[in-house]
Coordinates of C-alpha atoms in Angstrom, one line a residue:
M14 CA 56.2 55.5 117.1
F15 CA 57.0 52.9 114.4
N16 CA 55.9 49.5 115.7
M17 CA 57.2 46.3 114.3
N18 CA 55.4 43.0 114.8
R19 CA 56.1 39.4 113.7
Y20 CA 53.9 39.7 110.6
Q21 CA 55.7 42.8 109.3
L22 CA 59.0 41.1 109.9
L23 CA 57.9 38.0 108.0
C24 CA 56.7 40.2 105.1
L25 CA 60.1 42.0 105.0
A26 CA 61.9 38.7 105.2
Y27 CA 60.0 37.4 102.2
V28 CA 60.4 40.4 100.0
T29 CA 64.1 40.6 100.7
F30 CA 64.5 36.9 99.9
G31 CA 63.5 37.8 96.3
S32 CA 67.0 39.0 95.6
V33 CA 68.2 35.4 96.1
L34 CA 67.0 34.6 92.6
Y35 CA 69.2 37.2 91.0
G36 CA 72.2 36.3 93.2
Y37 CA 72.0 32.7 92.3
D38 CA 71.3 33.2 88.6
T39 CA 74.2 35.6 88.1
G40 CA 76.6 33.5 90.2
I41 CA 76.1 30.4 88.0
T42 CA 77.7 31.7 84.9
T43 CA 80.8 32.8 86.8
S44 CA 81.4 29.2 88.0
V45 CA 80.6 27.3 84.8
L46 CA 83.2 29.2 82.8
A47 CA 85.7 27.1 84.7
Y48 CA 83.9 23.8 83.7
E49 CA 85.6 22.2 80.7
S50 CA 82.5 20.1 80.1
F51 CA 80.4 23.2 79.8
L52 CA 82.8 25.0 77.5
T53 CA 83.2 22.0 75.2
Y54 CA 79.5 21.0 75.1
F55 CA 78.5 24.3 73.7
K56 CA 81.8 24.9 71.9
L57 CA 82.2 28.3 73.5
N58 CA 84.7 31.1 72.5
N59 CA 85.1 34.7 73.5
D60 CA 82.2 35.8 71.2
T61 CA 79.7 33.2 72.4
I62 CA 80.6 33.6 76.0
G63 CA 80.0 37.3 75.7
A64 CA 76.7 36.6 73.9
M65 CA 75.6 34.2 76.7
N66 CA 76.0 37.0 79.3
S67 CA 74.9 40.0 77.2
T68 CA 71.6 38.3 76.1
Y69 CA 70.9 37.6 79.8
Y70 CA 71.3 41.2 80.8
G71 CA 69.5 42.3 77.6
A72 CA 66.5 40.3 78.8
C73 CA 66.8 41.9 82.2
V74 CA 66.3 45.2 80.5
I75 CA 63.0 43.9 79.0
G76 CA 61.9 42.7 82.4
N77 CA 62.6 46.3 83.7
V78 CA 60.6 47.8 80.9
V79 CA 57.6 45.5 81.7
L80 CA 57.7 47.0 85.2
W81 CA 56.9 50.4 83.8
Y82 CA 53.3 49.1 83.5
L83 CA 52.6 45.8 85.1
P84 CA 53.1 46.5 88.9
D85 CA 50.8 49.5 88.8
K86 CA 48.2 47.6 86.7
I87 CA 48.0 44.2 88.5
G88 CA 50.0 44.9 91.7
R89 CA 53.3 44.0 93.1
I90 CA 52.5 40.5 94.3
R91 CA 50.8 39.4 91.0
S92 CA 53.9 40.7 89.1
I93 CA 56.2 38.6 91.3
Q94 CA 54.1 35.5 90.7
F95 CA 54.2 36.1 86.9
A96 CA 58.0 36.4 87.0
C97 CA 58.3 33.1 88.9
V98 CA 56.3 31.3 86.2
V99 CA 58.6 32.7 83.6
N100 CA 61.6 31.5 85.6
I101 CA 60.4 27.9 85.7
V102 CA 60.4 27.9 81.9
A103 CA 63.9 29.4 82.0
I104 CA 65.3 26.7 84.4
V105 CA 63.9 23.8 82.3
L106 CA 65.5 25.2 79.1
Q107 CA 68.9 25.8 80.7
A108 CA 69.2 22.6 82.7
A109 CA 67.9 20.4 79.8
A110 CA 69.6 22.4 77.0
Q111 CA 70.6 20.2 74.0
N112 CA 72.4 22.9 72.1
Y113 CA 73.6 26.5 72.5
A114 CA 70.5 28.0 71.0
M115 CA 68.2 26.3 73.5
F116 CA 70.5 27.3 76.4
L117 CA 70.5 30.9 75.1
V118 CA 66.7 31.0 75.1
G119 CA 66.7 29.8 78.7
R120 CA 69.1 32.5 79.7
I121 CA 66.9 35.1 78.0
F122 CA 63.8 33.9 80.0
G123 CA 65.9 33.8 83.1
G124 CA 67.1 37.4 82.6
F125 CA 63.6 38.5 82.0
C126 CA 62.6 37.1 85.4
S127 CA 65.6 38.5 87.2
G128 CA 65.0 41.9 85.7
M129 CA 61.5 41.9 87.2
I130 CA 62.2 40.4 90.6
Y131 CA 65.4 42.2 91.3
T132 CA 63.8 45.5 90.6
L133 CA 60.3 44.9 92.0
C134 CA 61.2 43.6 95.4
P135 CA 63.0 46.9 96.6
I136 CA 59.9 48.8 95.4
Y137 CA 57.6 46.6 97.4
A138 CA 59.9 46.6 100.4
S139 CA 60.1 50.4 100.5
E140 CA 56.3 50.6 100.6
I141 CA 55.9 48.4 103.6
S142 CA 59.0 49.4 105.6
P143 CA 59.0 51.9 108.5
P144 CA 61.2 55.0 107.6
H145 CA 63.8 54.4 110.3
I146 CA 64.7 50.9 109.1
R147 CA 64.3 51.2 105.3
G148 CA 68.1 51.2 105.0
R149 CA 68.5 48.1 107.0
V150 CA 65.8 46.3 105.0
S151 CA 67.8 47.2 101.9
M152 CA 70.8 45.8 103.7
I153 CA 69.1 42.5 104.1
Y154 CA 68.1 42.6 100.5
A155 CA 71.8 43.1 99.5
M156 CA 72.9 40.5 101.9
N157 CA 70.6 37.9 100.3
V158 CA 72.0 38.7 96.9
S159 CA 75.5 38.3 98.3
V160 CA 74.8 35.1 100.2
A161 CA 73.1 33.5 97.2
F162 CA 76.0 34.4 95.0
A163 CA 78.5 33.1 97.6
I164 CA 76.6 29.8 98.1
T165 CA 76.4 29.4 94.3
E166 CA 80.1 29.8 93.9
W167 CA 81.0 27.3 96.6
M168 CA 78.5 24.9 95.1
G169 CA 80.2 25.6 91.8
L170 CA 83.5 24.5 93.3
G171 CA 82.0 21.3 94.6
F172 CA 80.2 20.4 91.3
F173 CA 83.5 21.0 89.5
Y174 CA 84.6 17.5 90.6
I175 CA 81.4 15.8 89.2
H176 CA 82.3 14.3 85.8
G177 CA 80.4 14.9 82.6
N178 CA 77.6 17.4 82.0
A179 CA 75.8 16.6 85.2
N180 CA 77.8 19.3 87.0
W181 CA 76.5 22.3 85.1
R182 CA 73.0 20.9 84.5
T183 CA 72.5 20.3 88.2
L184 CA 73.8 23.7 89.1
F185 CA 71.3 25.4 86.7
A186 CA 68.4 23.1 87.9
I187 CA 68.8 24.1 91.6
Q188 CA 67.5 27.5 90.6
A189 CA 64.1 26.0 91.0
V190 CA 64.4 25.9 94.8
P191 CA 64.5 29.7 95.5
T192 CA 62.0 30.2 92.7
A193 CA 59.5 27.8 94.4
V194 CA 60.0 29.6 97.8
V195 CA 59.3 33.0 96.3
A196 CA 56.3 31.7 94.4
F197 CA 54.8 29.9 97.4
G198 CA 55.4 32.7 99.8
S199 CA 53.7 35.3 97.5
F200 CA 50.3 33.8 98.3
F201 CA 50.6 34.8 101.9
M202 CA 51.7 38.4 101.3
P203 CA 49.5 41.5 101.5
S204 CA 49.3 43.9 98.6
S205 CA 51.2 47.1 99.0
P206 CA 49.1 49.6 101.0
R207 CA 50.3 52.5 98.8
W208 CA 49.3 50.5 95.7
L209 CA 45.9 49.8 97.2
I210 CA 45.3 53.5 97.9
L211 CA 46.5 54.3 94.4
K212 CA 43.7 52.0 93.2
E213 CA 41.2 53.6 95.7
R214 CA 40.9 50.4 97.7
H215 CA 41.1 52.3 100.9
D216 CA 39.5 49.8 103.3
E217 CA 41.9 47.1 102.2
A218 CA 44.8 49.5 102.5
R219 CA 43.8 50.4 106.1
A220 CA 43.5 46.8 107.0
V221 CA 47.0 46.0 105.7
L222 CA 48.5 48.9 107.6
Q223 CA 46.7 47.7 110.8
R224 CA 48.1 44.2 110.3
L225 CA 51.6 45.5 109.6
H226 CA 51.7 47.7 112.7
G227 CA 49.4 45.7 115.0
G228 CA 50.5 43.8 118.1
P229 CA 50.7 44.3 121.9
N230 CA 51.9 47.9 121.5
H231 CA 49.5 48.6 118.6
D232 CA 49.1 52.4 118.0
D233 CA 45.9 53.2 116.1
T234 CA 46.9 56.9 115.9
F235 CA 50.1 56.0 113.9
V236 CA 48.1 53.6 111.6
E237 CA 45.5 56.3 110.9
S238 CA 48.2 59.0 110.5
E239 CA 50.2 57.0 108.0
F240 CA 47.0 56.1 106.1
L241 CA 45.9 59.7 106.0
Q242 CA 49.4 60.8 104.8
I243 CA 49.6 58.3 102.0
Q244 CA 46.0 59.0 101.0
S245 CA 46.5 62.8 101.0
Q246 CA 49.7 62.6 99.0
I247 CA 48.3 60.4 96.3
K248 CA 45.2 62.6 96.1
L249 CA 47.4 65.7 95.7
D250 CA 49.4 64.0 93.0
R251 CA 46.2 63.2 91.2
E252 CA 44.9 66.7 91.5
E253 CA 48.1 68.1 90.0
S254 CA 47.9 65.4 87.3
L255 CA 51.2 63.9 88.3
G256 CA 51.1 60.7 86.4
L257 CA 53.8 59.1 84.2
L258 CA 54.1 62.2 81.9
A259 CA 55.0 64.3 85.0
I260 CA 58.5 62.8 84.8
L261 CA 59.0 64.8 81.6
R262 CA 57.2 68.0 82.4
R263 CA 58.0 68.5 86.1
P264 CA 61.6 69.7 86.9
S265 CA 61.7 68.0 90.3
Y266 CA 60.7 64.7 88.9
R267 CA 63.2 65.0 86.0
K268 CA 65.9 65.7 88.6
R269 CA 65.0 62.6 90.6
L270 CA 65.0 60.4 87.6
L271 CA 68.4 61.8 86.5
L272 CA 69.8 61.1 89.9
I273 CA 68.6 57.5 89.7
L274 CA 69.8 57.0 86.1
G275 CA 73.2 58.5 87.0
F276 CA 73.6 56.3 90.0
F277 CA 72.9 53.1 88.1
L278 CA 75.0 54.1 85.1
F279 CA 78.1 54.9 87.2
Q280 CA 77.6 51.8 89.3
Q281 CA 77.9 49.7 86.2
L282 CA 81.0 51.9 85.2
T283 CA 82.8 50.8 88.4
G284 CA 83.6 47.7 86.5
T285 CA 82.5 45.4 89.3
A286 CA 80.0 43.5 87.2
V287 CA 82.6 42.5 84.6
L288 CA 85.1 41.7 87.3
Q289 CA 82.6 39.4 88.9
V290 CA 81.4 37.7 85.7
Y291 CA 84.8 37.2 84.2
Q292 CA 87.0 36.9 87.2
V293 CA 87.8 33.2 86.3
I294 CA 89.4 34.5 83.0
I295 CA 91.5 37.0 85.0
Y296 CA 92.6 34.3 87.5
R297 CA 93.7 32.1 84.6
I298 CA 95.7 35.1 83.1
C299 CA 97.4 35.3 86.5
G300 CA 98.4 31.7 86.1
F301 CA 96.0 29.9 88.5
S302 CA 94.4 26.5 87.7
P303 CA 90.6 26.1 87.1
S304 CA 90.1 24.5 90.5
F305 CA 92.0 27.2 92.4
S306 CA 90.2 29.9 90.3
L307 CA 86.9 28.5 91.6
V308 CA 88.3 28.7 95.2
L309 CA 89.0 32.4 94.6
V310 CA 85.5 32.8 93.2
G311 CA 84.1 31.4 96.4
I312 CA 86.2 33.7 98.5
W313 CA 85.0 36.6 96.3
G314 CA 81.4 35.8 97.2
T315 CA 82.3 35.4 100.9
V316 CA 84.1 38.8 100.9
I317 CA 80.9 40.4 99.6
C318 CA 78.9 38.9 102.5
V319 CA 81.4 40.1 105.1
A320 CA 81.3 43.6 103.4
V321 CA 77.5 43.8 103.6
A322 CA 77.5 42.7 107.3
T323 CA 80.1 45.2 108.3
M324 CA 79.3 48.2 106.2
S325 CA 75.7 48.3 105.2
P326 CA 74.3 48.8 108.7
W327 CA 75.7 52.3 108.6
I328 CA 73.2 53.4 106.0
D329 CA 70.6 54.1 108.7
R330 CA 73.2 55.5 111.2
I331 CA 75.3 57.9 109.2
G332 CA 72.9 58.3 106.3
R333 CA 72.9 57.4 102.6
R334 CA 75.4 59.9 101.4
Q335 CA 78.2 59.1 103.8
T336 CA 77.8 55.4 103.3
L337 CA 78.3 55.7 99.6
F338 CA 81.4 57.8 100.0
L339 CA 82.6 55.0 102.3
A340 CA 82.1 52.6 99.4
Y341 CA 84.2 54.7 97.0
A342 CA 86.9 55.0 99.6
F343 CA 87.5 51.3 99.0
M344 CA 86.6 51.1 95.3
I345 CA 88.9 53.8 93.9
P346 CA 92.1 52.6 95.6
G347 CA 91.2 49.0 94.7
S348 CA 90.7 49.9 91.0
L349 CA 93.9 51.8 90.9
L350 CA 95.7 48.8 92.4
V351 CA 94.3 46.4 89.8
V352 CA 95.4 48.7 86.9
I353 CA 98.9 49.3 88.3
M354 CA 99.6 45.7 89.3
W355 CA 98.2 44.4 86.0
A356 CA 100.3 46.8 83.9
R357 CA 103.5 45.7 85.8
F358 CA 102.5 42.1 85.6
E359 CA 102.1 42.3 81.9
A360 CA 105.3 44.2 81.4
G361 CA 107.2 41.5 83.3
G362 CA 106.0 38.8 81.0
N363 CA 103.1 37.5 83.2
K364 CA 105.4 35.6 85.4
D365 CA 105.5 37.5 88.7
L366 CA 103.3 35.8 91.3
G367 CA 103.5 38.7 93.7
L368 CA 102.1 41.1 91.1
A369 CA 99.3 38.5 90.3
K370 CA 98.4 38.5 93.9
G371 CA 98.3 42.3 93.9
I372 CA 95.8 42.2 91.0
I373 CA 93.6 39.9 93.0
F374 CA 93.9 41.9 96.2
G375 CA 92.8 45.0 94.3
M376 CA 89.8 43.2 92.9
F377 CA 88.8 42.1 96.4
F378 CA 89.2 45.6 97.7
V379 CA 86.9 46.9 94.9
I380 CA 84.2 44.3 95.6
F381 CA 84.4 44.9 99.4
G382 CA 83.5 48.6 98.8
F383 CA 80.9 47.9 96.1
G384 CA 79.2 44.9 97.8
G385 CA 79.3 46.5 101.2
T386 CA 77.2 49.6 100.5
T387 CA 76.2 50.2 96.8
N388 CA 73.9 47.2 96.5
T389 CA 72.1 48.4 99.7
F390 CA 72.0 52.0 98.4
A391 CA 70.5 50.7 95.1
A392 CA 67.7 48.8 96.9
C393 CA 66.9 51.8 99.1
Y394 CA 67.6 55.3 97.6
P395 CA 65.9 55.1 94.2
A396 CA 62.6 53.8 95.6
E397 CA 62.7 56.4 98.4
I398 CA 63.0 59.5 96.3
L399 CA 60.1 58.8 93.9
P400 CA 56.4 59.3 94.6
T401 CA 54.0 56.3 94.5
S402 CA 52.5 57.2 91.1
I403 CA 55.9 56.8 89.3
R404 CA 57.9 54.7 91.7
A405 CA 57.8 51.5 89.7
V406 CA 58.6 53.3 86.4
G407 CA 61.5 55.3 87.8
V408 CA 63.2 52.4 89.6
A409 CA 62.7 50.1 86.7
A410 CA 64.2 52.8 84.4
G411 CA 67.3 52.9 86.7
Y412 CA 67.8 49.2 86.7
G413 CA 67.1 49.2 83.0
I414 CA 70.1 51.5 82.5
Y415 CA 72.2 49.3 84.7
M416 CA 71.3 46.2 82.8
A417 CA 71.6 47.9 79.4
F418 CA 75.2 48.9 80.1
A419 CA 75.9 45.4 81.4
V420 CA 74.9 44.1 78.0
M421 CA 77.6 46.2 76.3
L422 CA 80.2 45.5 79.0
V423 CA 79.9 41.8 79.3
Q424 CA 79.8 41.4 75.5
V425 CA 83.0 43.3 74.9
T426 CA 85.0 42.4 78.1
P427 CA 86.4 39.0 76.9
L428 CA 87.6 40.7 73.7
A429 CA 88.8 43.8 75.6
I430 CA 90.9 41.8 78.1
A431 CA 92.4 39.8 75.2
S432 CA 93.2 43.0 73.3
I433 CA 94.1 45.8 75.7
S434 CA 94.1 44.0 79.1
W435 CA 94.6 46.5 82.0
K436 CA 93.9 49.6 79.9
F437 CA 90.3 48.6 79.7
F438 CA 89.9 48.9 83.5
L439 CA 91.5 52.3 83.5
I440 CA 88.2 53.6 82.1
F441 CA 86.4 52.5 85.3
V442 CA 88.9 54.3 87.5
I443 CA 88.2 57.6 85.7
C444 CA 84.5 57.1 85.9
D445 CA 84.7 56.5 89.7
F446 CA 86.4 59.9 90.2
I447 CA 83.8 61.6 88.0
Y448 CA 80.8 60.2 89.9
V449 CA 82.2 61.0 93.4
I450 CA 82.2 64.7 92.4
I451 CA 78.7 64.4 90.9
F452 CA 77.3 62.6 93.9
Y453 CA 78.8 65.2 96.3
F454 CA 77.0 68.1 94.7
F455 CA 73.7 66.7 93.6
Y456 CA 72.4 63.8 95.9
P457 CA 70.4 64.9 99.0
E458 CA 70.2 62.9 102.2
T459 CA 66.9 61.0 102.8
K460 CA 67.6 59.2 106.2
D461 CA 64.7 58.8 108.6
K462 CA 62.0 60.5 106.4
T463 CA 58.8 58.9 105.3
L464 CA 58.4 58.3 101.6
E465 CA 55.8 61.1 101.4
E466 CA 57.9 63.6 103.3
I467 CA 60.9 63.2 101.0
E468 CA 58.8 65.2 98.5
A469 CA 59.9 68.4 100.4
I470 CA 63.6 67.7 99.8
F471 CA 63.0 68.2 96.1
G472 CA 60.9 71.3 96.5
D473 CA 57.5 69.6 96.0
K474 CA 54.5 70.0 98.2
V475 CA 53.9 67.5 101.0
A476 CA 50.1 67.1 101.4
V477 CA 50.4 66.4 105.1
T478 CA 53.4 65.5 107.3
L479 CA 53.2 62.5 109.6
E480 CA 53.1 64.8 112.6
E481 CA 50.3 66.9 111.1
A482 CA 48.4 63.8 110.3
S483 CA 48.9 62.5 113.9
E484 CA 47.7 65.8 115.3
K485 CA 44.6 65.8 113.1
I486 CA 43.7 62.2 114.1
T487 CA 44.2 63.0 117.8
H488 CA 42.1 66.1 117.5
E489 CA 39.3 64.2 115.7
Q490 CA 39.4 61.5 118.4
E491 CA 39.2 64.1 121.2
H492 CA 36.3 65.9 119.5
F493 CA 34.4 62.6 119.0
E494 CA 35.0 61.6 122.6
G495 CA 33.9 65.1 123.8
E496 CA 30.6 64.9 121.8
S497 CA 29.9 61.4 123.1
K498 CA 30.2 62.5 126.8
P499 CA 26.9 63.4 128.6
E500 CA 26.4 67.0 129.6
P501 CA 27.1 67.8 133.4
G502 CA 24.0 67.1 135.5
R503 CA 22.3 65.2 132.8
V504 CA 21.5 61.5 133.3
E505 CA 21.4 59.2 130.3
A506 CA 18.2 57.2 130.0

């Protein structure tokens, strides 16, 4: 029923590649914290290191807020192109920074771009993906984030041995490569068919759907059925005045938004972001050298890639809910191990190498669970449960919450580690237990359903199911063919 052709595969490959920008950009600052040249050039301390990271995530929030308006106004593709232009400015400012202020401005521009791209690509991907592989498309998206991060960290280890400021300047400059790929590829991408119908450009939308589903086994009935379903649902939303304000006045929409905000809030409260950003500091506390700390950072990135490859494919097999429970089955024990081993390590005078290894093993256990499924879930579930008219706003709001809490956490973490060490991470363990309970009772399964049919899960009206649309198209075709046949015994002139 759902046909895939080379063109659709290329489109999905492109849109999932967008996550590389975020993966590379966030990976850089993890590595450079081990570069003495970087630390001394900008005279960094716990406060300025926190500011370097918090301003980045703060700018991500601004990028998310822009998505409340821009993608629905000018389209998904034009918004991506705009973000790429901003990122070029960011790369120049960071790579050529002459002082801390100039570098900080570059990080702000870079965060703005990442906030847009990282949020926008899953929205676009959900709108061009067949229902039965949306989870796997999100898996590829998560894999690209992970691979980009891992490559950045191994590059960071290699550049560590370059003397002077060339090491960190080059590492920041290489961001231009994925940015150029995303910008260039955007000129060959179609507009989202759902956005085109939202803008009443129906002929263009039908042409995009035909191209996405065309090929040797091309099924006109499916193309027309999907077109009719999307068109009918958007028309129904308009008739019921379900615009942006519907999020506030419609209970089912408020529920969906709260599910999204809750997910992103508690994902940040797993503590994985601060573990990732400041893992070098933790390795140094454990007594490891800067060079070996970078080796561990590279392994960290590789572990995430392995986790995505082995765990994320289950999101379309066993469903979204079971996959996320699988993630917490790793994260909760891992977080407990970090806290327990760190407390014992500190009580013993920070000298027991075995306990230090226990801390690191717990950290890797946490990131295996988080990287293996939650990044995939984040790129899939929020976009699925929202209708087209508010999809960009709702997903952007979710990522905005995620980035906003990142601002707070990355700012306070260096000081918190110095002041209360393992007790800080006990907060994340408690939050993990709370969210598992919330998730169990309130989050429905969305596996294998079209974006329009997910409306019914939340008690909203589905204008027409895909099956009904298919039957209607088939009936109209049969009726047309019946009218076009000559009557028995009649000879056409």
